[in-house]
Amino acid sequence: MLLNTEQAHPDHPQLDRYDTATLVDALAADQACAAEAVRAAGPALAQAVDAAAARLREGGRLVYAGAGTSGRLGLLDSVELHPTFSWPHERALALLAGGEGALYRAVEGAEDSREGGAADIAAAGVGALDVVLLLAASGGTPYALGAAEAARARGALTVGFANNPGAPLLAACEVGVLLDTGPEVISGSTRLKAGTAQKIALNTFSSAVMVKLHKVYGNLMVDVQASNAKLVKRALRLTMLASGADEAAASAALAASGSRVKLAIVMLKAGLGAEAAQARLEAAGGSIEAALRR
């Protein structure tokens, strides 16, 4: 049976005859289905977020595994966690079929190796506290299936993301997230809305997990890494918004806190020095709200 993602789109049989404006509109409009597919997967994503947060609180890692576009999207999500949420580099690992070389060009046969997926999981030392995200638009990529089987055998939480109903990857994982995007405007090109849905789903999943882990205060990104001029300004703005302090006071608190926004906020709102504020935050599990109640 032909997979949904491989079928010809019924609405665009003459795509190559469209004028440019119509062509662009058709390609852009079809992307809206990606967001709809992610919203439909909301219950599964919520289940995955709660299960993942519980393990990550105990020191587990996020491990992304996939091939081709799916693998590259996993890598993208993994590297964005540190500057956005101060998530440690060593606790966000991306496994890509074919290794680093596959970032830039296809490595023939790598995605077809079930053994390769299992070997990469073993080499990464995946364990029971880890959360392994398996990504495959088809849901049947051997590399992802091998990785899922090996990760689950090691006791890790496995979350599978696939774009076809009934995909083997969804059944192979503890939590299956179906992103049912249907046929592509360009038949079989899952870098289009299938890839967009995966990107949205990963954004949603990892951001929700970080909220659960107290990386956000209200809706402010308070664990940002101020690693460049833009982010230094952002850290100051966030500190002012969260604490109500003026620019001078916020700047002084950030300087005393080592540019740690969360710490500066607690210092300002609780009237504490850096050491006492840090102790409160640690006792509160990193939650600003809980630290301010102490």
Coordinates of C-alpha atoms in Angstrom, one line a residue:
M1 CA 0.0 0.0 0.0
L2 CA 1.4 3.4 -1.0
L3 CA 2.1 5.7 2.0
N4 CA 0.1 8.9 2.3
T5 CA 3.3 10.9 2.1
E6 CA 4.2 9.2 -1.2
Q7 CA 0.9 9.7 -3.0
A8 CA 0.3 12.3 -5.7
H9 CA -1.6 15.3 -4.4
P10 CA -5.1 15.3 -6.0
D11 CA -5.4 19.1 -6.1
H12 CA -2.2 19.8 -8.1
P13 CA -1.8 17.4 -11.0
Q14 CA -0.6 20.1 -13.3
L15 CA 1.8 21.9 -10.9
D16 CA 4.4 22.3 -13.5
R17 CA 2.1 24.4 -15.7
Y18 CA 1.2 27.0 -13.0
D19 CA 2.3 30.5 -13.4
T20 CA 4.8 31.6 -10.8
A21 CA 2.4 33.4 -8.5
T22 CA 0.0 30.4 -8.5
L23 CA 2.9 28.0 -7.9
V24 CA 4.2 29.9 -4.9
D25 CA 0.7 30.2 -3.5
A26 CA 0.1 26.4 -3.8
L27 CA 3.3 25.5 -2.1
A28 CA 2.9 28.0 0.7
A29 CA -0.8 27.3 1.3
D30 CA -0.2 23.6 1.6
Q31 CA 2.2 24.2 4.6
A32 CA -0.8 25.2 6.7
C33 CA -1.7 21.5 6.9
A34 CA 1.5 21.0 9.0
A35 CA 0.3 23.2 11.8
E36 CA -3.1 21.4 11.8
A37 CA -1.4 18.0 12.0
V38 CA 0.7 19.1 15.0
R39 CA -2.4 20.4 16.8
A40 CA -4.2 17.1 16.1
A41 CA -1.2 15.3 17.7
G42 CA -1.6 17.4 20.9
P43 CA -2.6 14.6 23.3
A44 CA 0.4 12.5 22.3
L45 CA 2.8 15.4 22.5
A46 CA 1.5 16.3 26.0
Q47 CA 2.0 12.7 27.1
A48 CA 5.6 12.8 25.7
V49 CA 6.3 16.1 27.4
D50 CA 5.2 14.9 30.9
A51 CA 7.1 11.6 30.5
A52 CA 10.2 13.3 29.3
A53 CA 10.3 16.1 31.9
A54 CA 10.2 13.5 34.7
R55 CA 13.3 11.8 33.4
L56 CA 15.1 15.0 32.6
R57 CA 14.6 16.2 36.1
E58 CA 16.6 13.2 37.2
G59 CA 19.6 14.1 35.0
G60 CA 18.6 12.4 31.7
R61 CA 19.5 13.6 28.2
L62 CA 17.5 14.4 25.1
V63 CA 18.7 12.2 22.2
Y64 CA 17.5 12.8 18.7
A65 CA 17.9 10.1 16.0
G66 CA 16.9 10.2 12.3
A67 CA 18.0 10.1 8.7
G68 CA 18.0 12.8 6.0
T69 CA 15.8 15.8 6.5
S70 CA 14.3 14.2 9.7
G71 CA 17.8 13.8 11.2
R72 CA 18.8 17.3 10.3
L73 CA 15.7 18.7 12.0
G74 CA 16.5 16.8 15.1
L75 CA 20.0 18.2 15.1
L76 CA 18.6 21.7 14.7
D77 CA 16.3 21.4 17.7
S78 CA 19.2 19.9 19.8
V79 CA 21.6 22.8 19.1
E80 CA 19.0 25.5 19.8
L81 CA 18.4 24.4 23.4
H82 CA 21.6 25.7 24.9
P83 CA 21.3 29.4 23.7
T84 CA 17.6 29.5 24.3
F85 CA 17.3 27.7 27.7
S86 CA 20.9 27.1 28.9
W87 CA 20.3 23.4 28.4
P88 CA 23.8 21.8 28.7
H89 CA 25.4 20.8 25.4
E90 CA 26.2 17.3 26.7
R91 CA 22.5 16.7 27.5
A92 CA 21.3 17.3 23.9
L93 CA 22.7 14.8 21.5
A94 CA 21.8 14.3 17.8
L95 CA 22.4 11.0 16.0
L96 CA 22.2 11.2 12.2
A97 CA 22.3 8.2 9.9
G98 CA 25.7 8.4 8.1
G99 CA 27.3 10.6 10.8
E100 CA 28.4 14.2 10.4
G101 CA 29.1 13.8 6.7
A102 CA 25.3 13.3 6.1
L103 CA 24.7 16.9 7.2
Y104 CA 25.7 18.1 3.8
R105 CA 25.1 15.3 1.4
A106 CA 23.3 11.9 1.5
V107 CA 25.2 9.0 2.7
E108 CA 24.0 6.1 0.5
G109 CA 22.5 3.2 2.4
A110 CA 22.9 4.8 5.9
E111 CA 19.2 5.2 6.5
D112 CA 18.6 1.6 5.4
S113 CA 20.8 0.2 8.2
R114 CA 18.8 -1.0 11.2
E115 CA 22.1 -2.1 12.7
G116 CA 23.5 1.4 12.2
G117 CA 20.7 2.9 14.3
A118 CA 21.3 0.4 17.1
A119 CA 25.0 0.9 17.0
D120 CA 24.7 4.7 17.3
I121 CA 22.4 4.3 20.4
A122 CA 25.0 2.0 22.0
A123 CA 27.9 4.3 21.2
A124 CA 26.0 7.2 22.8
G125 CA 25.6 5.2 26.0
V126 CA 21.9 5.7 26.1
G127 CA 20.4 4.7 29.4
A128 CA 17.2 4.6 31.5
L129 CA 17.0 8.3 32.2
D130 CA 17.4 9.4 28.6
V131 CA 14.6 10.5 26.3
V132 CA 15.2 9.4 22.7
L133 CA 13.2 11.1 19.9
L134 CA 13.0 9.0 16.8
L135 CA 12.2 10.9 13.6
A136 CA 11.1 9.5 10.2
A137 CA 8.5 11.0 7.8
S138 CA 7.7 7.5 6.4
G139 CA 7.7 6.0 9.8
G140 CA 9.5 2.9 8.4
T141 CA 13.1 4.0 8.1
P142 CA 15.3 1.1 9.2
Y143 CA 17.9 3.3 10.9
A144 CA 15.2 4.9 13.1
L145 CA 13.6 1.6 13.8
G146 CA 16.9 0.1 14.9
A147 CA 17.6 3.0 17.1
A148 CA 14.1 2.8 18.7
E149 CA 14.4 -0.9 19.4
A150 CA 17.9 -0.4 21.0
A151 CA 16.9 2.6 23.0
R152 CA 13.8 0.9 24.4
A153 CA 15.8 -2.2 25.3
R154 CA 18.1 0.0 27.3
G155 CA 15.2 1.4 29.3
A156 CA 15.1 4.9 27.7
L157 CA 11.8 6.7 27.0
T158 CA 11.2 6.5 23.3
V159 CA 9.1 9.0 21.4
G160 CA 8.5 8.4 17.7
F161 CA 7.5 11.1 15.2
A162 CA 6.1 9.9 11.8
N163 CA 3.8 11.3 9.1
N164 CA 1.9 8.2 8.1
P165 CA -0.9 6.5 10.0
G166 CA 0.0 2.9 11.1
A167 CA 3.7 3.6 10.7
P168 CA 6.0 0.9 12.4
L169 CA 7.9 3.6 14.2
L170 CA 4.8 4.8 16.1
A171 CA 4.3 1.2 17.4
A172 CA 7.9 0.7 18.1
C173 CA 8.1 3.6 20.6
E174 CA 6.5 4.1 24.0
V175 CA 4.8 7.3 22.8
G176 CA 3.9 7.7 19.1
V177 CA 3.3 11.1 17.6
L178 CA 1.4 10.9 14.3
L179 CA 1.8 14.0 12.2
D180 CA -0.7 13.1 9.5
T181 CA 0.2 15.6 6.7
G182 CA -1.0 13.6 3.8
P183 CA 0.3 13.9 0.2
E184 CA 2.8 16.6 -0.7
V185 CA 2.3 19.2 -3.4
I186 CA 5.4 17.7 -5.0
S187 CA 4.8 14.0 -4.7
G188 CA 7.0 12.4 -2.1
S189 CA 9.0 15.5 -1.2
T190 CA 8.7 15.1 2.6
R191 CA 11.1 18.1 3.1
L192 CA 7.9 20.1 2.5
K193 CA 4.9 20.0 4.9
A194 CA 6.0 16.7 6.5
G195 CA 9.3 18.3 7.4
T196 CA 7.5 21.5 8.5
A197 CA 5.2 19.5 10.8
Q198 CA 8.3 17.7 12.3
K199 CA 9.9 21.1 13.0
I200 CA 6.7 22.5 14.6
A201 CA 6.3 19.4 16.7
L202 CA 9.9 19.4 17.9
N203 CA 9.6 23.2 18.7
T204 CA 6.4 22.4 20.6
F205 CA 7.8 19.4 22.5
S206 CA 11.2 20.8 23.5
S207 CA 9.8 24.2 24.4
A208 CA 7.0 22.7 26.6
V209 CA 9.5 20.5 28.3
M210 CA 11.7 23.5 29.1
V211 CA 8.7 25.3 30.5
K212 CA 8.0 22.3 32.8
L213 CA 11.7 22.4 33.9
H214 CA 11.3 26.1 35.0
K215 CA 13.3 27.6 32.1
V216 CA 10.5 30.1 31.6
Y217 CA 9.0 32.6 34.1
G218 CA 5.5 33.7 33.1
N219 CA 6.1 33.6 29.4
L220 CA 9.6 35.0 29.6
M221 CA 12.7 33.1 28.5
V222 CA 14.7 33.6 31.7
D223 CA 17.4 31.0 31.2
V224 CA 18.8 32.6 28.0
Q225 CA 22.6 32.5 27.4
A226 CA 23.8 36.1 26.9
S227 CA 26.5 35.0 24.4
N228 CA 26.4 37.9 22.0
A229 CA 25.4 41.6 21.9
K230 CA 21.8 40.8 20.9
L231 CA 21.3 38.4 23.7
V232 CA 23.0 40.7 26.3
K233 CA 20.3 43.3 25.4
R234 CA 17.6 40.6 25.6
A235 CA 18.8 39.5 29.0
L236 CA 18.6 43.1 30.3
R237 CA 15.1 43.5 28.8
L238 CA 13.9 40.2 30.3
T239 CA 15.3 41.1 33.7
M240 CA 13.5 44.4 33.7
L241 CA 10.2 42.9 32.5
A242 CA 10.2 40.1 35.1
S243 CA 11.4 42.1 38.1
G244 CA 9.9 45.6 37.4
A245 CA 13.4 47.1 38.0
D246 CA 14.8 50.0 36.1
E247 CA 17.7 49.6 33.7
A248 CA 20.3 50.6 36.2
A249 CA 19.2 48.2 38.9
A250 CA 18.7 45.4 36.3
S251 CA 22.2 45.9 34.9
A252 CA 23.7 45.9 38.3
A253 CA 22.0 42.7 39.3
L254 CA 23.0 41.0 36.0
A255 CA 26.6 42.0 36.6
A256 CA 26.5 40.6 40.1
S257 CA 24.8 37.4 38.9
G258 CA 27.2 36.6 36.1
S259 CA 24.6 37.5 33.5
R260 CA 22.2 34.9 34.8
V261 CA 18.7 36.3 34.3
K262 CA 16.9 33.9 36.7
L263 CA 19.3 34.7 39.4
A264 CA 19.1 38.4 38.8
I265 CA 15.3 38.3 39.0
V266 CA 15.3 36.6 42.3
M267 CA 18.0 39.0 43.6
L268 CA 15.9 42.0 42.6
K269 CA 12.4 40.7 43.7
A270 CA 13.6 39.1 47.0
G271 CA 16.2 41.8 47.9
L272 CA 18.9 39.2 48.2
G273 CA 22.6 39.0 47.2
A274 CA 23.7 36.6 44.5
E275 CA 24.8 33.8 46.9
A276 CA 21.5 33.8 48.9
A277 CA 19.4 34.0 45.8
Q278 CA 21.3 31.1 44.2
A279 CA 20.6 29.0 47.3
R280 CA 16.9 29.8 47.1
L281 CA 16.8 28.9 43.4
E282 CA 18.6 25.6 44.0
A283 CA 16.3 24.7 46.9
A284 CA 13.3 25.5 44.7
G285 CA 14.5 23.3 41.9
G286 CA 15.2 26.2 39.6
S287 CA 11.7 27.7 39.9
I288 CA 11.6 31.5 40.3
E289 CA 8.1 31.4 41.6
A290 CA 8.9 28.8 44.2
A291 CA 12.1 30.6 45.2
L292 CA 10.2 33.8 45.8
R293 CA 7.7 32.1 48.1
R294 CA 10.4 30.9 50.5

